[in-house]
Tab-separated table of C-alpha atoms and ligand atoms in Angstrom:
chain	number	residue	atom	x	y	z
A	1	MET	CA	42.804	29.067	-10.207
A	2	ASN	CA	44.761	28.562	-13.399
A	3	THR	CA	45.603	32.047	-14.975
A	4	ARG	CA	45.822	32.032	-18.767
A	5	VAL	CA	47.493	34.947	-20.717
A	6	LEU	CA	45.973	34.687	-24.142
A	7	PRO	CA	46.430	36.479	-27.477
A	8	PRO	CA	43.394	38.445	-28.262
A	9	THR	CA	41.760	36.222	-31.033
A	10	PRO	CA	38.060	36.257	-31.519
A	11	GLN	CA	38.114	33.009	-29.549
A	12	ALA	CA	39.804	34.405	-26.634
A	13	ILE	CA	37.615	37.475	-26.522
A	14	HIS	CA	34.667	35.269	-26.682
A	15	GLU	CA	35.941	33.240	-23.608
A	16	ALA	CA	36.609	36.418	-21.700
A	17	ALA	CA	33.189	37.769	-22.471
A	18	LEU	CA	31.713	34.397	-20.890
A	19	ALA	CA	33.807	34.870	-17.954
A	20	LEU	CA	32.507	38.191	-17.294
A	21	GLN	CA	28.930	37.121	-17.976
A	22	SER	CA	29.377	34.369	-15.337
A	23	GLY	CA	30.910	36.677	-12.598
A	24	GLU	CA	34.580	36.116	-13.176
A	25	LEU	CA	37.345	38.518	-13.422
A	26	VAL	CA	39.342	39.337	-16.576
A	27	GLY	CA	42.682	41.108	-17.128
A	28	ILE	CA	41.869	43.730	-20.017
A	29	PRO	CA	44.552	45.892	-22.160
A	30	THR	CA	43.423	49.369	-22.554
A	31	GLU	CA	45.631	52.334	-24.140
A	32	THR	CA	46.364	53.656	-20.557
A	33	VAL	CA	46.906	50.605	-18.260
A	34	TYR	CA	45.597	47.083	-17.981
A	35	GLY	CA	42.552	46.867	-16.079
A	36	LEU	CA	41.100	44.161	-13.747
A	37	GLY	CA	37.297	43.922	-15.181
A	38	ALA	CA	34.130	42.446	-13.794
A	39	ASN	CA	30.498	42.877	-14.865
A	40	ALA	CA	29.561	46.316	-13.117
A	41	LEU	CA	26.123	45.533	-12.328
A	42	ASP	CA	27.096	42.063	-10.589
A	43	GLU	CA	28.010	43.059	-6.964
A	44	ALA	CA	29.608	39.742	-6.152
A	45	ALA	CA	31.870	40.002	-9.230
A	46	VAL	CA	32.959	43.387	-8.282
A	47	ARG	CA	33.882	42.285	-4.835
A	48	LYS	CA	36.119	39.975	-6.240
A	49	ILE	CA	38.071	42.720	-7.805
A	50	PHE	CA	38.730	44.269	-4.372
A	51	ALA	CA	39.660	40.930	-2.879
A	52	ALA	CA	42.079	40.256	-5.679
A	53	LYS	CA	43.832	43.743	-5.466
A	54	GLY	CA	43.817	44.011	-1.836
A	55	ARG	CA	42.060	47.427	-2.383
A	56	PRO	CA	40.312	49.369	0.270
A	57	ALA	CA	36.405	49.211	-0.270
A	58	ASP	CA	36.185	53.176	-0.037
A	59	ASN	CA	38.143	53.364	-3.392
A	60	PRO	CA	35.370	53.590	-6.073
A	61	LEU	CA	35.724	51.833	-9.444
A	62	ILE	CA	35.633	53.125	-12.973
A	63	VAL	CA	32.982	51.748	-15.291
A	64	HIS	CA	34.053	51.109	-18.846
A	65	VAL	CA	31.460	51.149	-21.707
A	66	ALA	CA	31.786	50.939	-25.586
A	67	ARG	CA	30.414	54.391	-26.293
A	68	LEU	CA	29.143	57.192	-23.576
A	69	GLU	CA	25.653	56.659	-24.651
A	70	ASP	CA	25.892	53.114	-23.270
A	71	ALA	CA	26.168	54.625	-19.895
A	72	ALA	CA	23.004	56.410	-19.855
A	73	PRO	CA	21.222	53.781	-17.730
A	74	LEU	CA	23.845	54.256	-15.296
A	75	CYS	CA	24.339	57.937	-15.013
A	76	GLU	CA	22.988	61.404	-16.051
A	77	ILE	CA	24.980	62.285	-18.914
A	78	SER	CA	25.244	66.134	-19.178
A	79	ASP	CA	25.622	68.252	-22.445
A	80	THR	CA	29.146	69.038	-20.998
A	81	ALA	CA	29.874	65.395	-20.615
A	82	ARG	CA	28.722	64.859	-24.210
A	83	ALA	CA	30.931	67.614	-25.554
A	84	LEU	CA	33.778	66.193	-23.851
A	85	ALA	CA	33.154	62.874	-25.005
A	86	ALA	CA	32.681	64.018	-28.668
A	87	ARG	CA	36.347	65.346	-28.591
A	88	PHE	CA	37.919	62.819	-26.321
A	89	CYS	CA	36.306	59.500	-26.392
A	90	PRO	CA	37.166	56.666	-27.014
A	91	GLY	CA	40.464	57.630	-25.131
A	92	PRO	CA	42.154	58.213	-22.014
A	93	LEU	CA	39.467	60.365	-20.108
A	94	THR	CA	37.234	59.314	-17.118
A	95	ILE	CA	34.220	61.362	-16.607
A	96	ILE	CA	32.440	61.556	-13.007
A	97	LEU	CA	28.829	61.947	-13.190
A	98	PRO	CA	25.681	61.845	-11.161
A	99	ARG	CA	24.774	58.325	-10.565
A	100	ARG	CA	21.570	56.201	-11.122
A	101	PRO	CA	20.426	53.591	-8.535
A	102	ILE	CA	21.097	50.421	-10.754
A	103	VAL	CA	24.754	50.850	-10.143
A	104	PRO	CA	25.691	48.913	-7.074
A	105	ASP	CA	27.188	50.760	-4.121
A	106	VAL	CA	30.172	48.518	-4.291
A	107	VAL	CA	31.175	50.033	-7.476
A	108	THR	CA	31.016	53.830	-6.131
A	109	ALA	CA	31.988	53.151	-2.756
A	110	GLY	CA	28.660	54.486	-1.768
A	111	LEU	CA	29.160	57.847	-3.468
A	112	ASP	CA	26.352	59.650	-5.347
A	113	THR	CA	28.452	59.785	-8.429
A	114	VAL	CA	29.931	57.196	-10.943
A	115	ALA	CA	33.186	57.100	-13.111
A	116	VAL	CA	32.622	56.356	-16.536
A	117	ARG	CA	35.473	55.675	-19.378
A	118	VAL	CA	35.252	54.840	-22.838
A	119	PRO	CA	38.423	53.048	-23.890
A	120	SER	CA	40.047	53.096	-27.351
A	121	HIS	CA	42.114	49.953	-26.999
A	122	PRO	CA	40.684	47.680	-29.901
A	123	VAL	CA	40.605	44.684	-27.680
A	124	ALA	CA	38.901	46.731	-24.812
A	125	GLN	CA	36.084	47.711	-27.512
A	126	ALA	CA	35.867	44.180	-28.728
A	127	LEU	CA	35.368	42.730	-25.418
A	128	LEU	CA	32.760	45.525	-24.560
A	129	HIS	CA	31.031	44.574	-27.540
A	130	GLU	CA	31.131	40.851	-27.229
A	131	CYS	CA	29.951	40.781	-23.481
A	132	GLY	CA	27.359	43.625	-23.824
A	133	LEU	CA	27.838	44.456	-20.173
A	134	PRO	CA	29.316	47.590	-18.516
A	135	ILE	CA	32.778	46.600	-17.067
A	136	ALA	CA	33.907	47.996	-13.815
A	137	ALA	CA	37.661	47.832	-13.899
A	138	PRO	CA	40.474	49.387	-11.681
A	139	SER	CA	44.211	49.105	-12.699
A	140	ALA	CA	44.929	45.311	-12.804
A	141	ASN	CA	47.792	45.773	-10.153
A	142	THR	CA	48.158	44.775	-6.465
A	143	SER	CA	47.038	48.028	-4.594
A	144	GLY	CA	49.917	50.271	-3.857
A	145	LYS	CA	52.101	48.805	-6.782
A	146	PRO	CA	52.522	50.806	-10.177
A	147	SER	CA	49.757	50.078	-12.533
A	148	PRO	CA	50.431	47.379	-15.026
A	149	THR	CA	51.321	48.286	-18.538
A	150	THR	CA	52.042	44.658	-19.935
A	151	ALA	CA	49.875	41.582	-19.638
A	152	LEU	CA	53.037	40.186	-17.724
A	153	HIS	CA	52.812	42.847	-15.104
A	154	VAL	CA	49.320	41.703	-14.547
A	155	TYR	CA	50.234	37.942	-14.317
A	156	HIS	CA	52.951	38.952	-12.057
A	157	ASP	CA	50.636	40.872	-9.444
A	158	LEU	CA	47.336	38.471	-9.901
A	159	ASN	CA	48.256	35.146	-11.043
A	160	GLY	CA	46.005	32.645	-9.625
A	161	LYS	CA	43.271	35.228	-8.847
A	162	LEU	CA	41.597	35.429	-12.228
A	163	PRO	CA	40.893	32.731	-15.174
A	164	ILE	CA	42.100	35.064	-18.326
A	165	ILE	CA	44.362	37.718	-19.005
A	166	LEU	CA	43.979	39.100	-22.756
A	167	ASP	CA	47.457	40.247	-24.021
A	168	GLY	CA	47.015	43.316	-25.892
A	169	GLY	CA	50.764	44.422	-25.931
A	170	GLU	CA	52.182	47.268	-24.057
A	171	CYS	CA	49.748	50.040	-23.341
A	172	GLN	CA	50.553	53.215	-25.424
A	173	VAL	CA	49.861	55.980	-22.910
A	174	GLY	CA	51.332	53.963	-20.175
A	175	LEU	CA	49.700	56.274	-17.165
A	176	GLU	CA	46.082	56.026	-16.247
A	177	SER	CA	43.447	58.044	-17.512
A	178	THR	CA	42.621	61.747	-16.689
A	179	VAL	CA	39.746	61.675	-14.150
A	180	ILE	CA	37.379	64.885	-14.401
A	181	SER	CA	34.663	65.652	-12.189
A	182	LEU	CA	31.644	67.379	-13.497
A	183	SER	CA	29.611	67.179	-10.517
A	184	GLY	CA	30.811	70.322	-8.727
A	185	ASP	CA	30.502	74.072	-9.815
A	186	LEU	CA	33.668	73.822	-12.171
A	187	PRO	CA	34.974	70.962	-14.100
A	188	THR	CA	37.737	69.569	-12.067
A	189	VAL	CA	40.554	67.316	-12.887
A	190	LEU	CA	41.008	64.970	-9.911
A	191	ARG	CA	43.786	62.989	-11.701
A	192	PRO	CA	45.861	64.217	-14.632
A	193	GLY	CA	46.364	61.930	-17.454
A	194	GLY	CA	46.730	61.529	-21.346
A	195	VAL	CA	44.305	64.348	-21.963
A	196	THR	CA	45.999	67.216	-20.557
A	197	PRO	CA	44.428	70.329	-18.996
A	198	GLU	CA	45.570	72.333	-22.010
A	199	MET	CA	43.561	69.846	-24.151
A	200	LEU	CA	40.130	70.146	-22.046
A	201	LEU	CA	40.475	73.806	-22.454
A	202	GLU	CA	39.797	73.264	-26.096
A	203	VAL	CA	36.292	72.259	-25.157
A	204	LEU	CA	35.534	73.825	-21.819
A	205	PRO	CA	35.770	77.374	-21.021
A	206	GLU	CA	37.162	76.636	-17.552
A	207	VAL	CA	38.858	73.715	-16.099
A	208	ARG	CA	40.229	73.580	-12.643
A	209	VAL	CA	43.062	71.145	-11.576
A	210	ALA	CA	42.592	69.928	-8.041
A	211	ASP	CA	45.734	71.335	-6.087
A	212	SER	CA	46.417	67.931	-4.518
A	213	VAL	CA	47.620	66.792	-7.831
A	214	LEU	CA	51.233	67.869	-6.987
A	215	ARG	CA	51.329	67.800	-3.152
A	216	PRO	CA	50.429	65.368	-0.587
A	217	LEU	CA	46.865	65.656	1.238
A	218	GLN	CA	47.311	67.717	4.486
A	219	ALA	CA	46.296	66.192	7.768
A	220	GLY	CA	42.290	66.165	7.744
A	221	GLU	CA	41.913	67.193	4.102
A	222	LYS	CA	39.262	65.190	2.315
A	223	ALA	CA	40.203	63.612	-0.978
A	224	LEU	CA	38.123	64.493	-3.939
A	225	SER	CA	39.188	61.401	-5.681
A	226	PRO	CA	39.508	58.703	-2.883
A	227	GLY	CA	42.468	57.024	-4.621
A	228	MET	CA	44.476	59.882	-4.158
A	229	MET	CA	44.598	59.228	-0.384
A	230	TYR	CA	46.574	55.919	-0.723
A	231	LYS	CA	50.520	55.752	-1.314
A	232	HIS	CA	50.900	54.929	-4.990
A	233	TYR	CA	53.520	53.637	-7.387
A	234	ALA	CA	56.098	53.559	-4.694
A	235	PRO	CA	59.125	50.959	-5.364
A	236	GLY	CA	60.493	49.361	-2.081
A	237	GLY	CA	63.537	51.583	-2.027
A	238	VAL	CA	63.774	55.174	-1.625
A	239	LEU	CA	63.247	57.621	-4.416
A	240	THR	CA	64.112	61.035	-4.733
A	241	MET	CA	63.269	63.640	-7.385
A	242	VAL	CA	66.103	66.147	-8.075
A	243	LYS	CA	64.940	69.709	-9.813
A	244	GLY	CA	66.730	72.574	-11.034
A	245	THR	CA	68.996	73.690	-13.921
A	246	GLN	CA	70.009	70.608	-15.964
A	247	GLU	CA	73.758	70.735	-15.194
A	248	LYS	CA	73.389	71.147	-11.354
A	249	VAL	CA	70.773	68.355	-11.421
A	250	GLN	CA	73.172	66.056	-13.063
A	251	HIS	CA	76.080	66.892	-10.680
A	252	VAL	CA	73.705	66.653	-7.616
A	253	CYS	CA	72.384	63.276	-9.024
A	254	ARG	CA	76.009	61.858	-9.485
A	255	ARG	CA	77.027	63.130	-5.957
A	256	LEU	CA	73.974	61.419	-4.265
A	257	TYR	CA	74.703	58.392	-6.340
A	258	SER	CA	78.082	57.980	-5.233
A	259	ALA	CA	77.495	58.845	-1.627
A	260	ALA	CA	74.770	55.767	-1.779
A	261	ILE	CA	77.327	53.561	-3.371
A	262	ALA	CA	80.022	54.621	-0.635
A	263	ASP	CA	77.466	53.809	1.827
A	264	GLY	CA	76.948	50.245	0.932
A	265	GLN	CA	73.508	50.955	-0.784
A	266	THR	CA	72.572	49.832	-4.288
A	267	ALA	CA	71.740	53.028	-6.433
A	268	CYS	CA	70.254	54.073	-9.619
A	269	ILE	CA	69.744	57.285	-11.529
A	270	LEU	CA	66.435	57.864	-13.636
A	271	ALA	CA	67.394	60.079	-16.229
A	272	PHE	CA	66.060	61.280	-19.729
A	273	GLU	CA	67.345	59.543	-22.782
A	274	GLU	CA	69.251	62.796	-23.836
A	275	HIS	CA	71.100	62.932	-20.569
A	276	LEU	CA	72.401	59.319	-20.211
A	277	ALA	CA	75.864	59.991	-21.318
A	278	ALA	CA	76.137	62.329	-18.215
A	279	TYR	CA	76.036	59.456	-16.144
A	280	SER	CA	78.707	56.922	-17.607
A	281	GLY	CA	79.985	54.282	-15.274
A	282	MET	CA	77.174	54.564	-12.975
A	283	GLU	CA	73.835	52.595	-12.803
A	284	VAL	CA	71.160	54.414	-14.837
A	285	LEU	CA	67.770	53.811	-16.482
A	286	SER	CA	66.352	55.810	-19.235
A	287	ILE	CA	62.872	57.154	-18.391
A	288	GLY	CA	62.345	58.171	-22.044
A	289	ARG	CA	62.977	61.312	-23.987
A	290	MET	CA	62.486	64.557	-22.341
A	291	ALA	CA	61.759	66.345	-25.557
A	292	GLU	CA	58.657	63.672	-26.183
A	293	PRO	CA	56.934	63.294	-22.830
A	294	GLU	CA	54.622	60.547	-24.230
A	295	THR	CA	57.768	58.246	-24.252
A	296	VAL	CA	58.289	59.064	-20.406
A	297	SER	CA	54.686	58.154	-19.599
A	298	HIS	CA	54.638	55.137	-21.791
A	299	ARG	CA	57.798	53.563	-20.032
A	300	LEU	CA	57.603	55.138	-16.183
A	301	PHE	CA	55.433	52.285	-14.750
A	302	ALA	CA	57.765	49.650	-16.233
A	303	VAL	CA	60.834	51.536	-14.877
A	304	LEU	CA	59.349	51.704	-11.308
A	305	ARG	CA	58.482	47.997	-11.402
A	306	GLN	CA	62.010	46.774	-12.488
A	307	LEU	CA	63.655	49.023	-9.788
A	308	ASP	CA	61.058	47.501	-7.404
A	309	GLU	CA	61.850	43.828	-8.531
A	310	GLN	CA	65.725	44.455	-8.390
A	311	GLY	CA	65.408	45.817	-4.875
A	312	THR	CA	67.453	48.827	-5.768
A	313	GLY	CA	67.954	50.852	-2.364
A	314	ARG	CA	68.454	54.414	-3.760
A	315	MET	CA	67.123	56.032	-6.724
A	316	PHE	CA	67.477	59.821	-7.974
A	317	SER	CA	65.417	60.983	-10.778
A	318	GLU	CA	65.499	63.962	-13.121
A	319	VAL	CA	62.137	65.706	-13.481
A	320	LEU	CA	59.984	67.386	-16.216
A	321	PRO	CA	58.200	70.761	-16.014
A	322	ALA	CA	54.658	69.896	-14.638
A	323	GLU	CA	52.801	71.157	-18.051
A	324	GLY	CA	51.017	69.268	-20.694
A	325	LEU	CA	51.676	65.503	-20.085
A	326	GLY	CA	54.462	66.441	-17.800
A	327	LEU	CA	51.596	67.273	-15.258
A	328	ALA	CA	50.508	63.541	-15.382
A	329	ILE	CA	53.964	62.156	-15.212
A	330	MET	CA	54.999	64.695	-12.237
A	331	ASN	CA	51.917	63.346	-10.325
A	332	ARG	CA	52.955	59.746	-10.479
A	333	LEU	CA	56.717	60.369	-10.026
A	334	SER	CA	55.931	62.441	-6.822
A	335	ARG	CA	53.757	59.917	-5.403
A	336	ALA	CA	56.299	57.322	-6.162
A	337	ALA	CA	58.797	59.490	-4.370
A	338	GLY	CA	56.619	60.288	-1.530
A	339	PHE	CA	56.978	63.926	-2.671
A	340	ARG	CA	60.761	63.803	-1.774
A	341	THR	CA	62.473	66.487	-3.648
A	342	ILE	CA	65.948	68.063	-3.785
A	343	ASP	CA	66.308	71.620	-5.274
A	344	ALA	CA	69.880	71.156	-7.004
A	345	ASP	CA	70.150	74.898	-7.427
A	346	GLN	CA	69.824	75.508	-3.606
A	347	GLU	CA	72.001	72.443	-2.924
A	348	GLU	CA	74.994	73.583	-4.905
A	349	GLU	CA	74.716	76.951	-3.519
A	350	ALA	CA	74.796	75.348	-0.025
A	351	LEU	CA	77.951	73.395	-0.832
A	352	SER	CA	79.617	76.285	-2.365
A	353	CYS	CA	78.595	78.252	0.937
A	354	PRO	CA	79.008	75.574	3.591
A	355	SER	CA	78.157	77.894	6.481
A	356	ARG	CA	74.436	78.044	5.369
A	357	GLU	CA	72.536	74.892	6.209
A	358	SER	CA	70.709	73.487	3.185
A	359	SER	CA	66.969	72.811	4.186
A	360	SER	CA	66.009	71.161	0.774
A	361	ARG	CA	66.967	67.821	1.762
A	362	SER	CA	64.195	65.603	3.227
B	1	TXA	O1	43.038	54.432	-17.068
B	1	TXA	C1	42.525	54.010	-16.287
B	1	TXA	O2	41.500	54.773	-15.611
B	1	TXA	C2	42.545	52.730	-15.578
B	1	TXA	C3	41.976	51.674	-16.759
B	1	TXA	C4	41.994	50.334	-16.455
B	1	TXA	O3	40.654	52.438	-17.305
B	1	TXA	N1	41.822	52.492	-14.484
B	1	TXA	C5	42.283	52.980	-13.305
B	1	TXA	O4	41.173	52.816	-12.179
B	1	TXA	O5	43.250	53.594	-13.161
B	1	TXA	P1	41.813	52.964	-10.763
B	1	TXA	O6	40.730	52.394	-9.956
B	1	TXA	O7	43.153	52.254	-10.587
B	1	TXA	O8	41.650	54.437	-10.560
B	1	TXA	C6	40.316	55.103	-10.504
B	1	TXA	C7	40.605	56.293	-9.972
B	1	TXA	C8	40.698	56.310	-8.445
B	1	TXA	O9	41.515	57.200	-7.848
B	1	TXA	C9	39.314	56.437	-8.039
B	1	TXA	O10	39.323	56.916	-6.663
B	1	TXA	C10	38.756	57.380	-8.800
B	1	TXA	O11	39.303	57.117	-10.046
B	1	TXA	N2	37.352	57.656	-8.852
B	1	TXA	C11	36.450	56.384	-9.247
B	1	TXA	N3	35.201	56.663	-9.058
B	1	TXA	C12	35.195	57.981	-8.616
B	1	TXA	C13	34.122	58.662	-8.249
B	1	TXA	N4	32.637	58.767	-8.180
B	1	TXA	N5	34.420	60.167	-7.711
B	1	TXA	C14	35.647	60.524	-7.412
B	1	TXA	N6	36.766	59.715	-8.039
B	1	TXA	C15	36.486	58.628	-8.499
B	2	MG	MG1	44.939	52.068	-9.640
């Protein structure tokens, strides 16, 4: 199949809507990441999504609608969901709600809930209006790769597997939506994103954050959100996060970098814009401004993709506090690093006191 990347003219949006109506897939820009969309009510079309991405069938999809009310035939919309939508929709929030029978099992992986999102990107909105269908769309990457934040990323992963990618520019948020479940006793964030727990608390009296957000699932533990079971976002090489006080983090990053180079490896440091000067003479990539986490979320996936394509062997990354948008950033970075972390403060202490074995390296 010939894949065309089209600027989002009214004609292109019309063609993309026709493709969706006839059971084809479309690459769709959203404010979070690009989606790989199909008519959510067409089981055969939705199966094509799983085949194109190489996605396990037990990982359910998000259904996109132009307004939350458009999801009324698909799920039971509670007052809490309406209150969240009034504040955050359209925007980077996905709400898990009890499903109705019209939703094909293939969309929900057989769960009794369905994930619903109202994207704010004008191209996604225009396409939803033009096709008049709910659109099931996961991120438009090959399963396991970082989510795509440009049309070119989508083309790179899925060329030949879909007829049209609408090019809506770089995704503004750059990380996938916040997923909140309203199906249990307490509203629970299953995946952190652009709508932070702090923001959710402006609307809800209480919010739980699933504790698997910042740690790996334990043996036998059931994932609340099936997507959290899989290894995600990982570049081909070995990425290590380095935490601790700033000066020690920079010292440890420089030391590990030099050791990797001496070992004949290719290496790169992922540093905040403000700290680039600390790594002069070394291969270093900016992951955005520490003081403005939205610049970090915006570019993180593009940086991880670049490192993957370069085939960099060893990567060492500075980290952010897991608060506000930092929670979503650290959730993705931790997964990309397979949760590998070095505590620079302990590491430095161990070096100045060599009789003590450092246990932080993993
Ligand atoms: O920003 C986004 O959410 C993007 C854009 C395209 O909207 N989409 C996206 O979809 O990231 P995907 O499929 O890559 O991630 C959806 C996540 C997965 O972790 C999935 O397991 C979870 O949502 N999910 C979907 N339906 C669910 C359900 N009924 N219950 C629990 N988790 C669900
Ligand atoms: Mg995904």
